[in-house]
Coordinates of C-alpha atoms in Angstrom, one line a residue:
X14 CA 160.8 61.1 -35.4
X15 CA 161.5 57.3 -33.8
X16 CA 159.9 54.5 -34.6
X17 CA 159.1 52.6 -31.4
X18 CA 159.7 48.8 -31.1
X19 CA 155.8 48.3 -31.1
X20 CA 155.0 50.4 -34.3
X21 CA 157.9 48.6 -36.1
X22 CA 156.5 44.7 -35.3
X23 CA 153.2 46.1 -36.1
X24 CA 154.4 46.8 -39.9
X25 CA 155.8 43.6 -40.1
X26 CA 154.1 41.2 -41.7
X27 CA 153.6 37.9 -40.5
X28 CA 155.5 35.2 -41.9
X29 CA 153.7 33.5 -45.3
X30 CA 153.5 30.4 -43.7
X31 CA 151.3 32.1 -40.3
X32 CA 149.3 33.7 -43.0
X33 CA 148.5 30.7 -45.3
X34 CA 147.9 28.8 -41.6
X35 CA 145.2 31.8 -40.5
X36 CA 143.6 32.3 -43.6
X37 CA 143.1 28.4 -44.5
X38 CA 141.7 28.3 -41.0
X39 CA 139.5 31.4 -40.9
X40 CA 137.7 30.4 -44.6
X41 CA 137.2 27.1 -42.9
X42 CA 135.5 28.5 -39.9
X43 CA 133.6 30.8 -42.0
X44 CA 131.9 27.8 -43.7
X45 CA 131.2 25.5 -41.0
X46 CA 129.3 28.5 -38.4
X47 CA 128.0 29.8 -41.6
X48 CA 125.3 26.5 -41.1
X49 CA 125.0 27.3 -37.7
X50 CA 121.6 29.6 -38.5
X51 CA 121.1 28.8 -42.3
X52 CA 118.2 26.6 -41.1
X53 CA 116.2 29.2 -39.5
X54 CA 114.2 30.3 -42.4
X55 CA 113.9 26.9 -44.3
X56 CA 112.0 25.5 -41.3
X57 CA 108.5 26.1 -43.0
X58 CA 110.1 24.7 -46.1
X59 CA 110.8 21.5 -44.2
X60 CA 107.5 21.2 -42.9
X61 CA 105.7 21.1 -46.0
X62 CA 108.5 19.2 -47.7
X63 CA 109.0 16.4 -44.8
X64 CA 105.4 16.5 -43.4
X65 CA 106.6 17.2 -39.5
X66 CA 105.8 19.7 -37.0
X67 CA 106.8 23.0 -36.6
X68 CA 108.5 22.0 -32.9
X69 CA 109.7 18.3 -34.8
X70 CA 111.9 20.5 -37.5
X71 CA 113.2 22.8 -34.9
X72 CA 115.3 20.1 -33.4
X73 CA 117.0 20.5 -36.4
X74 CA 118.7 24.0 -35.2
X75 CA 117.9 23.0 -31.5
X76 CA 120.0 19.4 -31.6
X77 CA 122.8 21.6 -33.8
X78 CA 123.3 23.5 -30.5
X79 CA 123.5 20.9 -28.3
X80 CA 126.1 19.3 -29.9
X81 CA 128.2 22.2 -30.3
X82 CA 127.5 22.6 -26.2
X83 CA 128.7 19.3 -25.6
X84 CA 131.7 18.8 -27.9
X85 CA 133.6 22.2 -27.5
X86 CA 134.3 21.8 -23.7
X87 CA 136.4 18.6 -24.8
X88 CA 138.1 21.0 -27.9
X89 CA 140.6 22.0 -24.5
X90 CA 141.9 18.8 -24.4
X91 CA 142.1 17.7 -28.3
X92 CA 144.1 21.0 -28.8
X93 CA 146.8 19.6 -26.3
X94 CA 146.8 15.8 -27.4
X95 CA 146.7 16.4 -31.1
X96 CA 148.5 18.3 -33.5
X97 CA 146.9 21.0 -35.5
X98 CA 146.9 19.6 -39.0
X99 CA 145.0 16.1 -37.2
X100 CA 142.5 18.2 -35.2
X101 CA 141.7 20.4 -38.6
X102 CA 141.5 17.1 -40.4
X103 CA 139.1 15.3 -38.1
X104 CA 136.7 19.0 -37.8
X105 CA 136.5 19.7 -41.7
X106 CA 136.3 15.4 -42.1
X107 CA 133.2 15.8 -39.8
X108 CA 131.8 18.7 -41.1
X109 CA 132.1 17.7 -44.8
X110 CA 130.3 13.8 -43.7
X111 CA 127.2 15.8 -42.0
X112 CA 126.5 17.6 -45.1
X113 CA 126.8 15.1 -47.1
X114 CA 124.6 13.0 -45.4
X115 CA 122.3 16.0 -44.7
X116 CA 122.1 16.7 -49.1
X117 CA 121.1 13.5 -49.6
X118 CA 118.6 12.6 -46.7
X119 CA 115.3 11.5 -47.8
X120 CA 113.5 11.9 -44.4
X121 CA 114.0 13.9 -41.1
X122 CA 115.8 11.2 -39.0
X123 CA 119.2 11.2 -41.4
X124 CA 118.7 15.2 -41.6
X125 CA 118.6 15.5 -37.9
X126 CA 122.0 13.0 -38.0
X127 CA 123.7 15.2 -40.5
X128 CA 122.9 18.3 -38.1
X129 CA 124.3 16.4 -35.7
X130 CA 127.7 15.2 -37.4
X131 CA 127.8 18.8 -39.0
X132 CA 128.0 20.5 -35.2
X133 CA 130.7 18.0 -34.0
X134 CA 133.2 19.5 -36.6
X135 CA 131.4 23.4 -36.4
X136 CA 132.6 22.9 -32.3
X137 CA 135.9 21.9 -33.0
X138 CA 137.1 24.4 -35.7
X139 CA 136.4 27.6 -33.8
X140 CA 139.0 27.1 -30.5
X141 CA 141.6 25.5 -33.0
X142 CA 141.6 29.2 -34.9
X143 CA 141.9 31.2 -31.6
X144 CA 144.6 29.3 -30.0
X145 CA 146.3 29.1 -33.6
X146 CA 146.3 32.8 -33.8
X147 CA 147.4 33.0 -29.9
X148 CA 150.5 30.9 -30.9
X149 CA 151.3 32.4 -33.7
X150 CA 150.6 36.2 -33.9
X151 CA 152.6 38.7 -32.1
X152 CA 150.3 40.2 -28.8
X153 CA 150.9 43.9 -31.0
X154 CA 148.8 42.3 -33.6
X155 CA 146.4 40.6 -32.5
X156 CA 143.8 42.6 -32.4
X157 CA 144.0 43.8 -36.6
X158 CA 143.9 39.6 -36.9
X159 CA 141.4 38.8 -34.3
X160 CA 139.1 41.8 -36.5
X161 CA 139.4 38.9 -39.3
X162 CA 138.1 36.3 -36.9
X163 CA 135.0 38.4 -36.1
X164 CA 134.1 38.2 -40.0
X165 CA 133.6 34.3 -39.1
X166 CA 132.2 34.6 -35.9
X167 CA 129.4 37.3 -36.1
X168 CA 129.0 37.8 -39.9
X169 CA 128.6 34.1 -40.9
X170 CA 125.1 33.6 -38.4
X171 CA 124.1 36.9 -39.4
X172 CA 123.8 36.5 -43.6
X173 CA 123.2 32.9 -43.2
X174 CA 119.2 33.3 -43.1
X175 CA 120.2 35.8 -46.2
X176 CA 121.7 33.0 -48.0
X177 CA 119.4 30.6 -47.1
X178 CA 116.5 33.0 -48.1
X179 CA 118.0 33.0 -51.5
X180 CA 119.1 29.3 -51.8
X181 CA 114.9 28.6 -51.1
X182 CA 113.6 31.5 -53.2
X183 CA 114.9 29.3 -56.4
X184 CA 115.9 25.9 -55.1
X185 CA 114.7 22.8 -53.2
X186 CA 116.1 22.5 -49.4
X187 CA 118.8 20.5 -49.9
X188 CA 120.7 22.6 -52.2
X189 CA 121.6 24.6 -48.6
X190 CA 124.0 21.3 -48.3
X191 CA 124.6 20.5 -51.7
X192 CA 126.4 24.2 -52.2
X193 CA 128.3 24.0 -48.8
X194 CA 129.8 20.9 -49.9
X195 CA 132.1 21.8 -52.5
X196 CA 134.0 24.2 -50.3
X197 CA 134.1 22.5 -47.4
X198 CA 135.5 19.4 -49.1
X199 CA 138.2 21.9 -50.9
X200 CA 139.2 23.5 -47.6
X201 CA 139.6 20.3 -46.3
X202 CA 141.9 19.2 -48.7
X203 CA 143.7 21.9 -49.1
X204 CA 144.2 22.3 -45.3
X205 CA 145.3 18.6 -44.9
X206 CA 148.2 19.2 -47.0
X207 CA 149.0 22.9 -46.7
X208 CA 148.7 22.9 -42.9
X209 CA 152.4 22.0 -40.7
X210 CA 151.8 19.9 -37.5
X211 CA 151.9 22.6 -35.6
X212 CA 153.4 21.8 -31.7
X213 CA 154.2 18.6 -30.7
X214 CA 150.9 16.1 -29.3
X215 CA 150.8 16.0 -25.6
X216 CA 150.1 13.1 -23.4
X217 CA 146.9 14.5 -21.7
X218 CA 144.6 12.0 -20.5
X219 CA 141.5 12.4 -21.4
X220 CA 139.1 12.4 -17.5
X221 CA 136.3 10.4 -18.8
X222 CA 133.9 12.0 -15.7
X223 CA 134.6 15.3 -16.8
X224 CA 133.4 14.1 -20.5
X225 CA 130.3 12.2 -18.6
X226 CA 129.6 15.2 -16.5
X227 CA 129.5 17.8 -19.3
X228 CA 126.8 16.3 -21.6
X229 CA 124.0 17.1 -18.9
X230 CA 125.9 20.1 -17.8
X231 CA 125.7 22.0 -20.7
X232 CA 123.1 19.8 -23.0
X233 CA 120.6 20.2 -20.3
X234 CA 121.5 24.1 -20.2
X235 CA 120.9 24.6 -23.8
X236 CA 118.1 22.0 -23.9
X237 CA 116.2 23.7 -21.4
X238 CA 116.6 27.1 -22.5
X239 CA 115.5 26.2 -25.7
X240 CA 112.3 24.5 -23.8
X241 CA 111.6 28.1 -22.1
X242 CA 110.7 29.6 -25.6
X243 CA 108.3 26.0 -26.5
X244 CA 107.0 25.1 -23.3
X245 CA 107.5 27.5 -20.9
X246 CA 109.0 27.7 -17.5
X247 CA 107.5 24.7 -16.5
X248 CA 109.1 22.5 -19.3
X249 CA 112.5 24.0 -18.7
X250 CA 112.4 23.0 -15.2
X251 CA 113.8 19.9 -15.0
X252 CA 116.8 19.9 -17.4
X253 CA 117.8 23.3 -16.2
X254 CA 118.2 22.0 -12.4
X255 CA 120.1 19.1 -14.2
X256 CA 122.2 21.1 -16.0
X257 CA 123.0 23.7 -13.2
X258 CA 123.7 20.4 -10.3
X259 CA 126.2 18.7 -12.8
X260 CA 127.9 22.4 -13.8
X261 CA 129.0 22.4 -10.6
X262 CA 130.3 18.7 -10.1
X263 CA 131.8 19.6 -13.4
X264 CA 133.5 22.5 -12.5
X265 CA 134.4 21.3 -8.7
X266 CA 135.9 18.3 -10.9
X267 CA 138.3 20.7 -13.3
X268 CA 139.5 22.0 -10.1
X269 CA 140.6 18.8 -8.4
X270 CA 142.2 18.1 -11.7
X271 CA 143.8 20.8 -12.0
X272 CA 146.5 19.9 -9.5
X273 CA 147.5 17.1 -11.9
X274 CA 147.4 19.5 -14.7
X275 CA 144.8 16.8 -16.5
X276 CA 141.4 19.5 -16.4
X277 CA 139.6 18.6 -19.7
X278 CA 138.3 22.5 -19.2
X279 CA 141.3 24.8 -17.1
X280 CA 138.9 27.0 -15.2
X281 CA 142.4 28.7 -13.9
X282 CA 142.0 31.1 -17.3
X283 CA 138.9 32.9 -15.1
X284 CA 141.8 33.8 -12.5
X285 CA 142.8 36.6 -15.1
X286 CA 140.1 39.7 -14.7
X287 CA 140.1 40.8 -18.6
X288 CA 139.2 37.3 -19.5
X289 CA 136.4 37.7 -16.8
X290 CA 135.0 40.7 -18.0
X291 CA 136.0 39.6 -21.8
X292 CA 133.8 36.4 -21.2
X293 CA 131.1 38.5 -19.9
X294 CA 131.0 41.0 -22.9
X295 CA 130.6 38.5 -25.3
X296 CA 127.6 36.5 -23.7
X297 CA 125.7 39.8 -23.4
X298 CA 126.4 40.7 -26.8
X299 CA 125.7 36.6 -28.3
X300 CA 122.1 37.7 -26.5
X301 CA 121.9 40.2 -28.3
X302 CA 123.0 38.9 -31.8
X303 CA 120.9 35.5 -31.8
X304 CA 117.6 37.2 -29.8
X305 CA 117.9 39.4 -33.0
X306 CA 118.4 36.8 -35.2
X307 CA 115.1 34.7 -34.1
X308 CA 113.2 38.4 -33.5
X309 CA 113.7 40.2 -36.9
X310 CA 112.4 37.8 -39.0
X311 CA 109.5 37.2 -37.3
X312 CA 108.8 40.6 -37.1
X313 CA 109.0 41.2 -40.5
X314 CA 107.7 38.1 -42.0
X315 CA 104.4 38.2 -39.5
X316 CA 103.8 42.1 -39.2
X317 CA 105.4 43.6 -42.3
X318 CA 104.2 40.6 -44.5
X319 CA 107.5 40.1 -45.8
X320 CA 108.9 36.6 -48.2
X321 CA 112.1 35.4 -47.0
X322 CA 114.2 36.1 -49.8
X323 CA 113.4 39.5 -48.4
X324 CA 113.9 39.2 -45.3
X325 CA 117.2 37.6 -46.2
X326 CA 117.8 40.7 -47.9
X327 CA 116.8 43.4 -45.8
X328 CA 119.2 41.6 -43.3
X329 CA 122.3 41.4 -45.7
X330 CA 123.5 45.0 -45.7
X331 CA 124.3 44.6 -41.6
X332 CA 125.9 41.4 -41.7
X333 CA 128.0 42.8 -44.7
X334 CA 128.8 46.1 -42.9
X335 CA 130.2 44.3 -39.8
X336 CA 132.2 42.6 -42.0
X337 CA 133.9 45.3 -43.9
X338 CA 134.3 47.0 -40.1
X339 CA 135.8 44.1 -38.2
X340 CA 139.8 44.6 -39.8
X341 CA 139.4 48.6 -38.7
X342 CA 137.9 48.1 -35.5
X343 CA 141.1 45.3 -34.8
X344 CA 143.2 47.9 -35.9
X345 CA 142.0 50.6 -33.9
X346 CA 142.4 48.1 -30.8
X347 CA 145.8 47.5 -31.4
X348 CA 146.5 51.7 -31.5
X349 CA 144.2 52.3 -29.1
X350 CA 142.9 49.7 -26.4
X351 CA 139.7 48.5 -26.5
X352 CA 137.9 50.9 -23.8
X353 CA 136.8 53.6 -25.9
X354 CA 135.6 50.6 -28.9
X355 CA 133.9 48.9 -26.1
X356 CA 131.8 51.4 -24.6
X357 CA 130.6 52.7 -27.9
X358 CA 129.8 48.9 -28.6
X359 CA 127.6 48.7 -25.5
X360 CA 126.2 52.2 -25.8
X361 CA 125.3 51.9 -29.4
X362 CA 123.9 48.3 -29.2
X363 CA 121.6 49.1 -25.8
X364 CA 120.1 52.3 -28.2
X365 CA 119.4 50.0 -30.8
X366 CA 117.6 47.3 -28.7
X367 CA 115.8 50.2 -27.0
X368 CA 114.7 51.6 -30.5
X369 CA 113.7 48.1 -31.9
X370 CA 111.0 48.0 -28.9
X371 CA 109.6 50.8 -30.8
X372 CA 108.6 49.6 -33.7
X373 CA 105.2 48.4 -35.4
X374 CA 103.6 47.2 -39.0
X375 CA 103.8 51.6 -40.2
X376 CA 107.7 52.0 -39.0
X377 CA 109.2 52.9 -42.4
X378 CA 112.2 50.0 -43.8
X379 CA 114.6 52.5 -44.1
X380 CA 114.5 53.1 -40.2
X381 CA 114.3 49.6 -39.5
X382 CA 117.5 49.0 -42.1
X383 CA 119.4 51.8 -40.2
X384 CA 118.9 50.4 -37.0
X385 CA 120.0 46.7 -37.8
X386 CA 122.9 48.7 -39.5
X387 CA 123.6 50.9 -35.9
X388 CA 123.6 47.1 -34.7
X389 CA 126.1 46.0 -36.5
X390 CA 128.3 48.8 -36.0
X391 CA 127.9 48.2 -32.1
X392 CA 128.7 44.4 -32.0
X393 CA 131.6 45.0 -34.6
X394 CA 132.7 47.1 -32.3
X395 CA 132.5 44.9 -29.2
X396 CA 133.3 41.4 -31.0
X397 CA 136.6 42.2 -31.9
X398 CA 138.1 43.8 -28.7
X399 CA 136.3 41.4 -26.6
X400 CA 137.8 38.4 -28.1
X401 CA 141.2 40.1 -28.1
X402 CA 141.4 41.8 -24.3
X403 CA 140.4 37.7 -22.8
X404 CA 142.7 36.0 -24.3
X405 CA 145.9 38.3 -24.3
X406 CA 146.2 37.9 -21.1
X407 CA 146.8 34.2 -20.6
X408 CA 150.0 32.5 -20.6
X409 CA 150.6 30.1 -23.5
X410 CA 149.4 26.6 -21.8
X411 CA 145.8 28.3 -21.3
X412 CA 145.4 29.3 -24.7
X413 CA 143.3 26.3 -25.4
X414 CA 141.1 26.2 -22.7
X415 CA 140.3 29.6 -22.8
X416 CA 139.4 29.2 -26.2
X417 CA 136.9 26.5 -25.8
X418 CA 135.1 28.2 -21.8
X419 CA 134.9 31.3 -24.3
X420 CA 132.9 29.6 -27.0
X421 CA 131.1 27.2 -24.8
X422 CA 129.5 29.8 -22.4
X423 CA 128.9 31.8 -26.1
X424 CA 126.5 29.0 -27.1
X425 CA 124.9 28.8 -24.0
X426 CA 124.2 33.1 -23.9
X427 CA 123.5 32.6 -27.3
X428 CA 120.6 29.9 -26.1
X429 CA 119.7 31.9 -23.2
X430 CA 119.2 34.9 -25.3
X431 CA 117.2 33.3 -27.7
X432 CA 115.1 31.3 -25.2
X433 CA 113.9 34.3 -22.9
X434 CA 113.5 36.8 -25.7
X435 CA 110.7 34.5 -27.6
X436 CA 109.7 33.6 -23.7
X437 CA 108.9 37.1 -22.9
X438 CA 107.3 37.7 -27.0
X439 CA 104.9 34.9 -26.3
X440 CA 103.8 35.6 -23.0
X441 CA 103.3 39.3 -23.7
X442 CA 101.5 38.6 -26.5
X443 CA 99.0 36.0 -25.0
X444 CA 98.2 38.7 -21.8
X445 CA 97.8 41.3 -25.2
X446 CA 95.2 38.6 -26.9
X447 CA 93.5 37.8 -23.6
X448 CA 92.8 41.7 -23.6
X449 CA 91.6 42.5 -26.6
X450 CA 93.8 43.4 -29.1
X451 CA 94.3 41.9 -32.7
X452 CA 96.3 39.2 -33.6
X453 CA 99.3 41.3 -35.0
X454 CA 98.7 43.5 -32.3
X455 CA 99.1 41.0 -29.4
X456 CA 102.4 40.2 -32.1
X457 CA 103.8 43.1 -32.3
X458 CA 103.5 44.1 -28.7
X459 CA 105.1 41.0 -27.7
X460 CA 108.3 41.7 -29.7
X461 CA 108.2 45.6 -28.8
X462 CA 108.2 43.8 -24.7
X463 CA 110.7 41.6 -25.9
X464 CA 113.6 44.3 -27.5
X465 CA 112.9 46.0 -24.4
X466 CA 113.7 43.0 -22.3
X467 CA 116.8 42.8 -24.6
X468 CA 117.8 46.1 -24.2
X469 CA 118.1 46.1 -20.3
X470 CA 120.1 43.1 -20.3
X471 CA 122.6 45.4 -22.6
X472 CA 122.8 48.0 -20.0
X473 CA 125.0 46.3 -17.5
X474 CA 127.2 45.8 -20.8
X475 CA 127.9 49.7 -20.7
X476 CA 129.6 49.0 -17.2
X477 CA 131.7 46.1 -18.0
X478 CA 132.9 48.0 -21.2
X479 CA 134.2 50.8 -19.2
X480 CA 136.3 48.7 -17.6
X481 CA 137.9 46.8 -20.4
X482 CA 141.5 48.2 -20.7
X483 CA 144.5 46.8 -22.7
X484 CA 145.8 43.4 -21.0
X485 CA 149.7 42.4 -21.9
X486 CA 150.3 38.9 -21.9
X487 CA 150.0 37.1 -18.4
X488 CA 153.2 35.3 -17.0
X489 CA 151.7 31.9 -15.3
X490 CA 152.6 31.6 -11.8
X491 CA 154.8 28.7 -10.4
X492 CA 152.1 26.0 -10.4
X493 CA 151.0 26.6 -13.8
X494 CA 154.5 26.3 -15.1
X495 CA 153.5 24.3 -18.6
X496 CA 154.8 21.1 -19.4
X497 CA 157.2 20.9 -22.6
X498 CA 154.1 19.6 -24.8
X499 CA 152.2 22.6 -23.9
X500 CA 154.8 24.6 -25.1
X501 CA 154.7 26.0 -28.4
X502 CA 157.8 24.2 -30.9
X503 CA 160.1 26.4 -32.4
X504 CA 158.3 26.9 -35.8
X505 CA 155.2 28.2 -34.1
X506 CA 156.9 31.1 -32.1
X507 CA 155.3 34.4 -32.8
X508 CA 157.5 36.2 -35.2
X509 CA 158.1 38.6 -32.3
X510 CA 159.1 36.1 -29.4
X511 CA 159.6 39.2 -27.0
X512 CA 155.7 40.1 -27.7
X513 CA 154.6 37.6 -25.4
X514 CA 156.3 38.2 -22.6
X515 CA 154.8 41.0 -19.9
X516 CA 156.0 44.8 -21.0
X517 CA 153.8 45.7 -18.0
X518 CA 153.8 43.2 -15.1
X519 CA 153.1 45.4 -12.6
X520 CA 149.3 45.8 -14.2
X521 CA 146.7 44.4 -12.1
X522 CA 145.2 42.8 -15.2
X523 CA 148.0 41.3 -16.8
X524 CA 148.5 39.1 -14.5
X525 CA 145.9 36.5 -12.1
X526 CA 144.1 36.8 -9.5
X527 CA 145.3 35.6 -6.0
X528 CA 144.2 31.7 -5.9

């Protein structure tokens, strides 16, 4: 039997250097989105401990949100002017001064700052591993390492209430910062001096409207989503027509720029259809993920009665499994393709939400365990391939910018989801109160209305899966030539050079959409 030149650059192994480069980034990025839902459960904790209200400490995971929505669309542009090793340097140096100042804060005010610092590195870190892995990883194996990236990107929100529920079972607040530290500073370190360059910096100039433009474009988003959940539609109001009227000044911006080739955001990576469908994949299934995230625990801490060390814990065995699954399911993508993943992702995940809405205070654990498990299973299985399949496609000077549009719009469905799921919990469960039924009742009907919400925004999921198919990488067209700086130097060419270049250019989604 013949080995075929694709099986034989799948068994070989990336060069040590690529390796030492990935994994020193991925442990990084494990950390810093680790803290991106850690405060969820110590928020009653704070209350008592800072004497503030319950919508005062939620700023603390609200503002952590907006800052990520504001900084990553400028993560485009930093990737381009600045080497790697700087750009790691500056995220982990952020990171590691926001908890720091976040251990040692006596008061809310300096907390809410060391959110704030803490989310200005979390943004950065997440775009510089994609587009590291884009440069460096043969397209044949991407998928096995992009399974790798999904450990940091869906596990770390999903055990951080876990870890936090433990940390506050036995410890005051601050030790959630005071742990964190330690690593973070060591990655940091040991990335500043084990990390090359990288490419050459660029000389981008940085378009200081576009900056000015995307603070209300996607702060206001995420602010006003997170208003829906607090005040209602009424209080979202304003900021969301903000945010929408300066998306669009933004984005008619990028595209006046792009002629210049000086876009702090290239919306030319949405020309490609798999990152189209790719993008929309993910922000259905971020819905998903973080609507679960808020609804679990307060179904379980308010109806089943439960601590939240064990609520921490009865969440623990799903986060784990999707992280044992992610290195499979990238495996199985890179055999396979990611259609037949996909749909099972979508399927499995619109059952689950379905089943959720079914729930109430006599539904045994063990069923409620084996449906966050099913969960996990589906996003594991939609994470990995939908990362992959978007950002195959695009030729080498859009690996940047299709990093940071992918993780922005992420944080914003992430918001969204959050936002109308507790929207619809609320309101169901005030028209339940105003009828009659018990506290918990009115509770627990509101979350049933609320998984069900959830699980028809998954169903249109099941159609964009089926059409996910295997993307090779796209060949820019004339205009998007890239300049030298944008290409890659010599020492970060995938250790396949050939694997970039199109084996299929004749497929419609290898290649952009007419202009």
């Amino acid at each position: 039997m013949t080995t075929t030149t694709s099986e034989r650059q799948q068994a070989r192994p990336l060069p040590r250097g690529d390796r030492k480069i990935i994994v020193t980034l991925l442990i990084a990025t494990f950390v810093v989105i680790l803290n991106e839902t850690i405060m969820g459960v110590a928020i009653p904790h704070l209350i008592t401990d800072l004497d503030i209200t319950a919508s005062t400490a939620q700023w603390l995971s609200t503002a952590f949100l907006l800052t990520m929505a504001v900084v990553i669309p400028t993560t485009g542009f930093l990737l381009q002017r600045l080497s790697r090793r700087t750009v790691f340097s500056v995220s982990m140096g952020l990171f590691c001064l926001g908890t720091a100042v976040a251990a040692v804060s006596p008061g809310f005010w300096l907390l809410l700052l060391g959110r704030i610092i803490q989310a200005s590195g979390t943004a950065i870190m997440l775009p510089l591993l994609m587009t590291t892995i884009l440069t460096l990883v043969p397209l044949e194996r991407r998928g096995q390492v992009m399974g790798n990236v999904s450990i940091a990107i869906s596990v770390a929100p999903a055990i951080g209430p876990t870890i936090s529920g433990v940390i506050l079972q036995y410890l005051p607040w601050r030790f959630m910062f005071v742990l964190v530290l330690p690593f973070a500073v060591g990655a940091l370190v040991y990335g500043a001096r084990g990390l090359r360059a990288g490419s050459e910096p660029g000389n981008q100039r940085l378009d200081l409207v576009s900056v000015l433009l995307s603070v209300p474009a996607f702060g206001a988003l995420v602010y006003g989503l997170s208003r829906i959940g607090e005040g209602g539609a009424a209080a979202a109001a304003v900021p969301l027509a903000l945010g929408v009227v300066c998306l669009l000044l933004f984005g008619w911006r990028q595209i006046r720029l792009q002629s210049s080739n000086s876009p702090l955001l290239d919306l030319r990576a949405f020309a490609y259809p798999m990152f189209r469908r790719s993008v929309a994949l993910l922000c259905i299934a971020m819905m998903a993920l973080f609507g679960t995230i808020i609804l679990l625990p307060i179904y379980l801490q308010e109806i089943r009665r439960l601590g939240s060390l064990e609520t921490g814990l009865l969440l623990l065995p799903g986060g784990v499994l999707m992280g044992l699954l992610a290195p499979s399911v990238g495996r199985l993508f890179d055999r396979y393709g990611p259609r037949g993943l996909t749909t099972a992702g979508a399927l499995l995940m619109t059952a689950t939400m379905w089943g959720f809405s079914t729930v109430d205070a006599g539904t045994p654990v063990w069923q409620l365990v084996a449906m966050h498990l099913t969960l996990s299973v589906a996003l594991a299985l939609l994470f990995t391939p939908g990362f992959t399949s978007g950002l195959n496609p695009l030729p080498p000077q859009l690996y940047s910018h299709g990093s940071a549009i992918m993780t922005t719009l992420q944080q914003v469905a992430g918001a969204a989801g959050t936002a109308l799921l507790v929207a619809i919990m609320a309101a169901r469960s005030l028209q339940l109160d105003a009828r009659g039924d018990s506290a918990l009742g009115a509770l627990n009907g509101g979350i049933s209305t609320a998984f069900l919400a959830a699980a028809l925004i998954s169903v249109p999921a099941v159609a964009v899966a089926l059409s996910m198919r295997r993307a090779a990488a796209g060949t820019p067209s004339s205009h998007d030539i890239p300049s030298s700086h944008d290409i890659p130097s010599s020492h970060d060419t995938p250790a396949t050079p050939d694997a970039l270049s199109s084996p299929n250019p004749s497929s419609a989604d290898s290649t952009p959409a007419a202009h």
